[in-house]
Short mmCIF file of C-alpha atoms in Angstrom, two decimals:
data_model
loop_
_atom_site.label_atom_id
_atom_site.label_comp_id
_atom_site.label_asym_id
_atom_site.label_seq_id
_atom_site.Cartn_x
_atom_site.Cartn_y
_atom_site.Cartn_z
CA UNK I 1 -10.30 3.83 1.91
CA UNK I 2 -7.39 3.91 -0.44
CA UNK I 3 -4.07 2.91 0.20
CA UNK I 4 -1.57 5.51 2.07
CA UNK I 5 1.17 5.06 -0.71
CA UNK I 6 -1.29 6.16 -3.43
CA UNK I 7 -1.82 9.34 -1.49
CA UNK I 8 1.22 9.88 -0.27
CA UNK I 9 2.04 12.77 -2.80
CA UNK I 10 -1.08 14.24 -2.32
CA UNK I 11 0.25 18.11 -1.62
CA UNK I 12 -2.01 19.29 1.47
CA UNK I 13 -4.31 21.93 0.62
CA UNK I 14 -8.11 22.86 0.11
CA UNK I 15 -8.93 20.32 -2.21
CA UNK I 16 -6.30 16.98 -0.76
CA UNK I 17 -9.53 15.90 1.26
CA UNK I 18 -12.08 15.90 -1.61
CA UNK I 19 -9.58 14.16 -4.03
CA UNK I 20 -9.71 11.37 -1.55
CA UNK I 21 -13.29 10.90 -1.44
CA UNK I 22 -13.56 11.00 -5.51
CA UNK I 23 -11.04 8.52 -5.35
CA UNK I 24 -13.42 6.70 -3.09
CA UNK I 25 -16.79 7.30 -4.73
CA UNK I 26 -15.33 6.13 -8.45
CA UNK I 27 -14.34 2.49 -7.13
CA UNK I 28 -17.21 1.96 -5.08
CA UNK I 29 -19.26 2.47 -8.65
CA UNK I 30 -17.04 -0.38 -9.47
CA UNK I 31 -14.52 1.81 -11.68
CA UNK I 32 -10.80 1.29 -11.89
CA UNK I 33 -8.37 3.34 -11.03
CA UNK I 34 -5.53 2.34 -12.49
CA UNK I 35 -2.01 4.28 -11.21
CA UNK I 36 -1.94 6.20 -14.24
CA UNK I 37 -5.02 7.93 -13.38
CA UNK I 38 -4.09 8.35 -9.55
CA UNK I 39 -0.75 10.51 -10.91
CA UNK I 40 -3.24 12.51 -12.79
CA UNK I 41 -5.22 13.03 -10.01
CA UNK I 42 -2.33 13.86 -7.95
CA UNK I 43 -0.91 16.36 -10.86
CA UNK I 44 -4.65 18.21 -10.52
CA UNK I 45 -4.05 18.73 -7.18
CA UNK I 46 -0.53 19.96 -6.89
CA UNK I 47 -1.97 22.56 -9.27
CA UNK I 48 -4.93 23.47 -7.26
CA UNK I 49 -3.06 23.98 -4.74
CA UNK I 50 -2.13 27.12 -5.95
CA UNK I 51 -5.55 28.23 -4.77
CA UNK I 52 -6.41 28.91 -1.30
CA UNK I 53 -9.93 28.99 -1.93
CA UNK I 54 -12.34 25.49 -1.86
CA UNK I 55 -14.00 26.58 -5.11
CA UNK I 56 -13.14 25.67 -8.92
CA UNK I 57 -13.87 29.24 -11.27
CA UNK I 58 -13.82 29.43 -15.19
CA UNK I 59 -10.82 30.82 -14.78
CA UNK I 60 -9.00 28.49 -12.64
CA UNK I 61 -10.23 25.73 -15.41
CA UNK I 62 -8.39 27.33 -18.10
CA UNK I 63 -5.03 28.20 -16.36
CA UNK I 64 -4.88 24.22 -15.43
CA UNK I 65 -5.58 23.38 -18.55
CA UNK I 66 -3.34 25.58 -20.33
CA UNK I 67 -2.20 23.64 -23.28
CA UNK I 68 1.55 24.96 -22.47
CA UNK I 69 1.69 23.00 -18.79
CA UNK I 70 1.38 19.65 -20.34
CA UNK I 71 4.27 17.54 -21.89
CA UNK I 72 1.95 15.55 -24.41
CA UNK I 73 -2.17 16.29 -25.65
CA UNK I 74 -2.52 12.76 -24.12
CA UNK I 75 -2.37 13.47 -20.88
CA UNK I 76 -3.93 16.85 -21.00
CA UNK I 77 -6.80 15.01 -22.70
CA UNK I 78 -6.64 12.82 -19.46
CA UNK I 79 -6.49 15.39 -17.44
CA UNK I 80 -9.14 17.54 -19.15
CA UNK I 81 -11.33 14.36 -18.68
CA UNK I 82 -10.76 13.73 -15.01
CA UNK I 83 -11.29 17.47 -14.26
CA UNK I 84 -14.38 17.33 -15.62
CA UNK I 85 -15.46 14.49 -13.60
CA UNK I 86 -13.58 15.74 -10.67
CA UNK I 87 -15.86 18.90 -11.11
CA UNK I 88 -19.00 17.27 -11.30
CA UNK I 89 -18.46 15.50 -8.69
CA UNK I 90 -17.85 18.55 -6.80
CA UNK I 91 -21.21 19.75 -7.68
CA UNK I 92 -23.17 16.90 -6.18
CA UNK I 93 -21.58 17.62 -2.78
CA UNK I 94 -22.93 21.46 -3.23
CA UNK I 95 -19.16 23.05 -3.55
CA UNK I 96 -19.14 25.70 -6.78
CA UNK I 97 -17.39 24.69 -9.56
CA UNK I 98 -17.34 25.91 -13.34
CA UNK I 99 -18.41 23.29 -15.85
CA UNK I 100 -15.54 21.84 -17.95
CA UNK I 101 -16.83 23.03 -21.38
CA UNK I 102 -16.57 21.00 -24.87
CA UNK I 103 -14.85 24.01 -25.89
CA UNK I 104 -11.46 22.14 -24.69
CA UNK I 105 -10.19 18.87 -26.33
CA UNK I 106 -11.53 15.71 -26.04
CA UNK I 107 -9.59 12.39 -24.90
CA UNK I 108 -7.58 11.48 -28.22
CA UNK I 109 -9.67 8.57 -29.43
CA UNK I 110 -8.20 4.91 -29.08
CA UNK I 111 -6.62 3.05 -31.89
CA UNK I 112 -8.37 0.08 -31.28
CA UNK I 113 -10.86 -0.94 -33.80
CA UNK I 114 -13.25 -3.79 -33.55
CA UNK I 115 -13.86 -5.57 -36.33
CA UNK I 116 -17.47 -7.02 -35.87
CA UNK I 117 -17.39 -11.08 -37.51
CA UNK I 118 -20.35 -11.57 -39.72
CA UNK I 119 -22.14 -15.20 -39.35
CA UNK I 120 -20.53 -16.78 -42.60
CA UNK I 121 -16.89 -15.42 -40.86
CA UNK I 122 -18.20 -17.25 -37.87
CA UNK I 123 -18.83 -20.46 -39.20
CA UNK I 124 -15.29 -20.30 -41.29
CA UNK I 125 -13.40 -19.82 -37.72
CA UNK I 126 -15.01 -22.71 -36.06
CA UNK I 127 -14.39 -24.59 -39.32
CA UNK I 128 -10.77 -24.07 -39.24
CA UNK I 129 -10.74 -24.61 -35.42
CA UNK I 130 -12.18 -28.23 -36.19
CA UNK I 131 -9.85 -29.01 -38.74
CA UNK I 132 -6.22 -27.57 -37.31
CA UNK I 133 -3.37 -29.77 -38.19
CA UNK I 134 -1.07 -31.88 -35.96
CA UNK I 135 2.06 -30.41 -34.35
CA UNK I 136 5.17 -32.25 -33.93
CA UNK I 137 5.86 -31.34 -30.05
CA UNK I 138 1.83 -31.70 -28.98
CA UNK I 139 -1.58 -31.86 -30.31
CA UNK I 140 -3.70 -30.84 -27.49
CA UNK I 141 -4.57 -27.03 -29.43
CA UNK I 142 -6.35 -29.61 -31.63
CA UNK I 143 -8.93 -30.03 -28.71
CA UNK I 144 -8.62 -26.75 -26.94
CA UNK I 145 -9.21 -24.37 -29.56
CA UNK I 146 -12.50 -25.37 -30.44
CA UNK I 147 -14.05 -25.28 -27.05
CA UNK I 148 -12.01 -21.96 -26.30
CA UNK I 149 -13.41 -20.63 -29.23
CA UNK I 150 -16.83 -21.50 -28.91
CA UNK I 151 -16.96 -20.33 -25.24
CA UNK I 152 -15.99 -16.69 -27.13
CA UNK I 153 -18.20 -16.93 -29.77
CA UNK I 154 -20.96 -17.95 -27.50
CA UNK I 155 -20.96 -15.86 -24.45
CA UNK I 156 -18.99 -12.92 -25.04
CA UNK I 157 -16.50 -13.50 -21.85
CA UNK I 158 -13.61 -11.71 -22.26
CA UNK I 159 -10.63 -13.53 -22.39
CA UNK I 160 -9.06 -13.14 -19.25
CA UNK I 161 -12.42 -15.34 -17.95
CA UNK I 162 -11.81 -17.64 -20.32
CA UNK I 163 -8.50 -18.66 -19.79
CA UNK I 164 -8.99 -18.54 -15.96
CA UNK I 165 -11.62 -20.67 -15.89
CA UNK I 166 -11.22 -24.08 -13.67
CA UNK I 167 -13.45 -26.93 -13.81
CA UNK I 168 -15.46 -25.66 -11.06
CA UNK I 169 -16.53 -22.76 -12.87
CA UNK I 170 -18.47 -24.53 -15.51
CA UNK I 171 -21.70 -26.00 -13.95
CA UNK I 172 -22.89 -29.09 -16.21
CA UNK I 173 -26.19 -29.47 -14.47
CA UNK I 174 -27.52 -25.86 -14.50
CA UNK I 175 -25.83 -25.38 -17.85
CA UNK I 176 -24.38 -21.64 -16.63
CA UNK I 177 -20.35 -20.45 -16.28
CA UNK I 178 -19.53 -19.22 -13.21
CA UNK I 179 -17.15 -15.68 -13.17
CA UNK I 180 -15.94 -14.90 -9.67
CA UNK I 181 -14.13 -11.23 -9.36
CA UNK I 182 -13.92 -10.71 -12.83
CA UNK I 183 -12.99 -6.76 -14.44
CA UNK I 184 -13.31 -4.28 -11.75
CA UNK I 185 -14.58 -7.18 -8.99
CA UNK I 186 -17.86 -8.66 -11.03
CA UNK I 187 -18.68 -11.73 -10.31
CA UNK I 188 -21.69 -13.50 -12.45
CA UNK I 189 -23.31 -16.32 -13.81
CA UNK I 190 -23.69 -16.82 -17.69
CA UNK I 191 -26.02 -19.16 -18.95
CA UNK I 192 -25.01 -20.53 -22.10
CA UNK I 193 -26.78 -22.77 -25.18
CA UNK I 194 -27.99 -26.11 -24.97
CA UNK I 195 -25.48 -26.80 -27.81
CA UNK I 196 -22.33 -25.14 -26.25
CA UNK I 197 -23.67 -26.64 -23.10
CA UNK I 198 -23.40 -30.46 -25.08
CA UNK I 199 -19.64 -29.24 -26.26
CA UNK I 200 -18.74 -28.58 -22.96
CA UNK I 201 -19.97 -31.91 -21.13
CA UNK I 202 -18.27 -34.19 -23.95
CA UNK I 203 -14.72 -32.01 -23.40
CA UNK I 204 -15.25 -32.55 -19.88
CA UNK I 205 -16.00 -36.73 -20.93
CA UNK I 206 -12.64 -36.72 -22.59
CA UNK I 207 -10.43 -35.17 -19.58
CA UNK I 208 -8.30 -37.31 -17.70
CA UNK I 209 -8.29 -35.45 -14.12
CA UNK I 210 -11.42 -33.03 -14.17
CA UNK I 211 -10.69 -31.96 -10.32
CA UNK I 212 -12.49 -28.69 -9.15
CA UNK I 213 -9.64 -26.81 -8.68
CA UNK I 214 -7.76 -27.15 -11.83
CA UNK I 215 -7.77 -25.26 -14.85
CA UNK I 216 -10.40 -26.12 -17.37
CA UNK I 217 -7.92 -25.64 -20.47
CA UNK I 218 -4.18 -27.12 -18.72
CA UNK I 219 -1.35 -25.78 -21.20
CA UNK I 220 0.75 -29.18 -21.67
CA UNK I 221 3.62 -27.32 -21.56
CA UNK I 222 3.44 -25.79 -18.05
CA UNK I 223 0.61 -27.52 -16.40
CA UNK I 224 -1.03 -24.48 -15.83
CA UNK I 225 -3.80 -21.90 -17.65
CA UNK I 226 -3.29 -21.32 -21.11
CA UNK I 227 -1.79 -17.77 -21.43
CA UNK I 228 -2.95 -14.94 -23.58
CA UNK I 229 -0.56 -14.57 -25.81
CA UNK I 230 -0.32 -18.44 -26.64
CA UNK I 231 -4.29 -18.02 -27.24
CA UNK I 232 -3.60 -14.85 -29.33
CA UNK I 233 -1.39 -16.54 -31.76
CA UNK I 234 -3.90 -19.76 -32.72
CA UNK I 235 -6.81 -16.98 -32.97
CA UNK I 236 -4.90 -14.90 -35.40
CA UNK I 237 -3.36 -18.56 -37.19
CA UNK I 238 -7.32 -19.09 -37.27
CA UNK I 239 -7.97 -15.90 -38.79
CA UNK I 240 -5.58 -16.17 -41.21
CA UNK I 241 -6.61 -19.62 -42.21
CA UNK I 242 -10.09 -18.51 -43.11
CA UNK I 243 -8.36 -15.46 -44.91
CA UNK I 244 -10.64 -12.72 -42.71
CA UNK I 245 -8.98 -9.54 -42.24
CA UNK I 246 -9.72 -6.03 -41.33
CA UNK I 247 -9.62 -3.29 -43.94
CA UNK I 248 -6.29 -2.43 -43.32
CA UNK I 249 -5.13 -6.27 -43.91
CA UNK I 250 -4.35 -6.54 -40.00
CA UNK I 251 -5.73 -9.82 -38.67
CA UNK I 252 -8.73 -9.53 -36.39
CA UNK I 253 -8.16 -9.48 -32.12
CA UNK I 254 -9.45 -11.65 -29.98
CA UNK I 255 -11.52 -8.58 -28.05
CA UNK I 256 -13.43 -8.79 -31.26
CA UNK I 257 -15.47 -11.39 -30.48
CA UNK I 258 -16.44 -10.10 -27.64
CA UNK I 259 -17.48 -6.89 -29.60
CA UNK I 260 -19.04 -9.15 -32.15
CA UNK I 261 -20.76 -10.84 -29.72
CA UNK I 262 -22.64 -7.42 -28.09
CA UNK I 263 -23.71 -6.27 -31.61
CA UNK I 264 -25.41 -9.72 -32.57
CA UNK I 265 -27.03 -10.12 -29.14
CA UNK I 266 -28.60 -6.53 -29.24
CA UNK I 267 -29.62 -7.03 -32.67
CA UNK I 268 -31.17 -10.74 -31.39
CA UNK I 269 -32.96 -8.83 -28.59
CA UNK I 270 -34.34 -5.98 -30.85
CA UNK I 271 -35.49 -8.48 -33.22
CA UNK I 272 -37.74 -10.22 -31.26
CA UNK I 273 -39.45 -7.84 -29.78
CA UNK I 274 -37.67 -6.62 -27.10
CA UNK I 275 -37.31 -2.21 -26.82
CA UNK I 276 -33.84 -1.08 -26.53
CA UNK I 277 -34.56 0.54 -23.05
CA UNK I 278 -34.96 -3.16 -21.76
CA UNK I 279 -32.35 -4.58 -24.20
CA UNK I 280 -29.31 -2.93 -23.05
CA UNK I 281 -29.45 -3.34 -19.26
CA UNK I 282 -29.77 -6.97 -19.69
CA UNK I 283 -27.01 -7.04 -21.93
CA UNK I 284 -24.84 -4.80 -19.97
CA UNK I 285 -25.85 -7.37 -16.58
CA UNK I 286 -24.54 -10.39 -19.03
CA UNK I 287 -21.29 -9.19 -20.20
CA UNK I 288 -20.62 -8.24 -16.43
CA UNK I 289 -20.11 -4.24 -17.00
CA UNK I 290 -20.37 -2.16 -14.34
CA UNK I 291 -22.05 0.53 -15.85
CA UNK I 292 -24.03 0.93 -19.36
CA UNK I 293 -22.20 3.65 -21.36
CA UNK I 294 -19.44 0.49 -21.27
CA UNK I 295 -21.82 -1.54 -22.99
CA UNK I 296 -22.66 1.22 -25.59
CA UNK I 297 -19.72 1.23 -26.65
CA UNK I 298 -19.26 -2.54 -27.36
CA UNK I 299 -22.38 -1.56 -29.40
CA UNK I 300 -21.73 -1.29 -33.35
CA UNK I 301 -24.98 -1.49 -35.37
CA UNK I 302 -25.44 -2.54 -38.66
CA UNK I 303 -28.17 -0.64 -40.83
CA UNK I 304 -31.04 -1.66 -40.14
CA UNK I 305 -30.57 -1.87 -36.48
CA UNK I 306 -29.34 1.94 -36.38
CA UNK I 307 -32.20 3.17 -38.38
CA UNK I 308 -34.57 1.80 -35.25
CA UNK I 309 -32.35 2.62 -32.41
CA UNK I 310 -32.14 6.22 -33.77
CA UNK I 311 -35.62 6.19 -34.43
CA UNK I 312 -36.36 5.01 -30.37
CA UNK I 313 -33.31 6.45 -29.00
CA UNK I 314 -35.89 9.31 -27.06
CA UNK I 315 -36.79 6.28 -24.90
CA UNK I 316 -32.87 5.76 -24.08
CA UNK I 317 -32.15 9.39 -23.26
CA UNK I 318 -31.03 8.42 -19.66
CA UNK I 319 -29.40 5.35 -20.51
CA UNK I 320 -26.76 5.77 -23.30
CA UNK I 321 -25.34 9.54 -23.60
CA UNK I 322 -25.05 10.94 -26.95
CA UNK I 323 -21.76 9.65 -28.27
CA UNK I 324 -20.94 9.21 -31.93
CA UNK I 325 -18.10 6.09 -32.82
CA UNK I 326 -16.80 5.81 -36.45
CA UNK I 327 -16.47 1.95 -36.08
#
């Protein structure tokens, strides 16, 4: 059930009731829903309301989403989205709704753009990471970094996980990382390499208290995790080192390993044999997604793997939906 605040300022009318139970049926798929998207909600139905009918027509559609009864074309692109869904979902419980038509705007795309590390950039970042210089106040970034960074590289966690890791998470003897309630409550395991496996167990030699509880990386300045924006400066000091940058000169982002990390495994997979229908389940099971269109779009091919996705993509029809990314 959701919480009685959220709902709170839910008017009461025909469609109160089935707002609750979409609420309901998008986190038990394991989906977010952040507050932002509850006042959405909530703005839908204070305009349905208007309706004394349990129906949704053509017409009702494009009165809601009348360009003029939105402050911004960011949240009528939210809205437009959610209504969509909203009336889809509608349709699986048999009520008659009109389809939300690609004739109205599509969510205004994000800004974020991955840059996708290529092995030679790979090897420069772990260089650098091996070779950072001593700091006045404290050197222990000189034996963080390069486990941190390696962990990134090598499993694709994003970096919440990694910085919340504690000791107890990373099991030596079965060579696997443990993720309890991670994004959207997924909890996994995530066997690594034998190499970043052998990293591991010698930073784990050289700790002075290694009890379960603790954090694996314990900033020296509070005691505690290492926090993201401490782990987003040395990344983009890193970056800057090895003199990689994005097109636009920006520095790289940490997410963009994990994005890096997606694209080379698929490509990996495909190489060896493995179809794509197979390939991207597995992928989206490792990287702890809760569904696979959030794995697609991790998913930025170079050439040659494009040419045979697009060439098998028949085979994927039911698996990722036809959605183009300039990345």
């Amino acid at each position: 059930m959701i919480n009685d605040k959220e709902f709170l300022q839910f008017k009461d009318g025909p469609f109160r009731d089935y707002f609750e139970k979409f609420i309901e049926y998008k986190r038990g798929k394991g989906e977010k829903v952040s507050r932002s998207t509850i006042i959405n909600l909530r703005s839908l139905n204070n305009k349905l309301c208007q309706y004394s009918t349990v129906k949704i027509t053509a017409q009702m559609v494009e009165e809601i989403l009348s360009p003029e009864s939105f402050a911004s074309s960011d949240t009528r692109g939210k809205s437009i989205s959610l209504l969509r869904q909203f009336c889809q979902f509608m349709g699986i419980l048999g009520i008659p709704c009109a389809a939300v038509g690609r004739n109205y705007a599509a969510l205004p795309r994000p800004q974020f753009r991955p840059y996708i590390f290529s092995t030679e950039e790979i090897s420069k970042l772990l260089h650098v990471a091996d070779h950072l210089t001593e700091s006045r106040r404290c050197n222990n970034h000189l034996r963080v970094y390069p486990i941190m960074l390696r962990i990134l590289i090598g499993t694709g966690m994003r970096i919440g996980e990694v910085l919340q890791m504690t000791n107890d998470d990373v099991d030596i003897l079965r060579g696997v990382i443990k993720v309890i309630n991670g994004k959207n409550g997924v909890s996994r395991f995530i066997p690594v390499s034998d190499s970043l496996m052998d990293v591991l167990r010698i930073y784990f030699r050289n700790n002075d208290s290694m009890s379960a509880e603790e954090p694996f990386f314990v900033s020296p300045y509070t005691g505690s995790y290492y926090s993201y924006s401490a782990a987003k400066y040395m990344f983009q000091k890193i970056c800057a080192i090895a003199d990689i940058r994005c097109e636009d000169s920006s520095l790289p982002t940490l997410h963009s390993l994990r994005h890096t990390f997606c694209t080379r495994s698929l490509e990996q997979m495909i190489a060896s044999g493995m179809s794509e229908y197979s390939a991207v389940p597995i992928l989206a099971a490792y990287m702890g997604h809760v569904n696979l269109v959030d794995t697609e779009k991790y998913i930025h091919f170079t050439e040659i793997a494009h040419a045979r996705f697009i060439s098998d993509e028949m085979f994927m029809a039911d698996i990722v939906p036809e959605v183009s990314y300039d990345e």
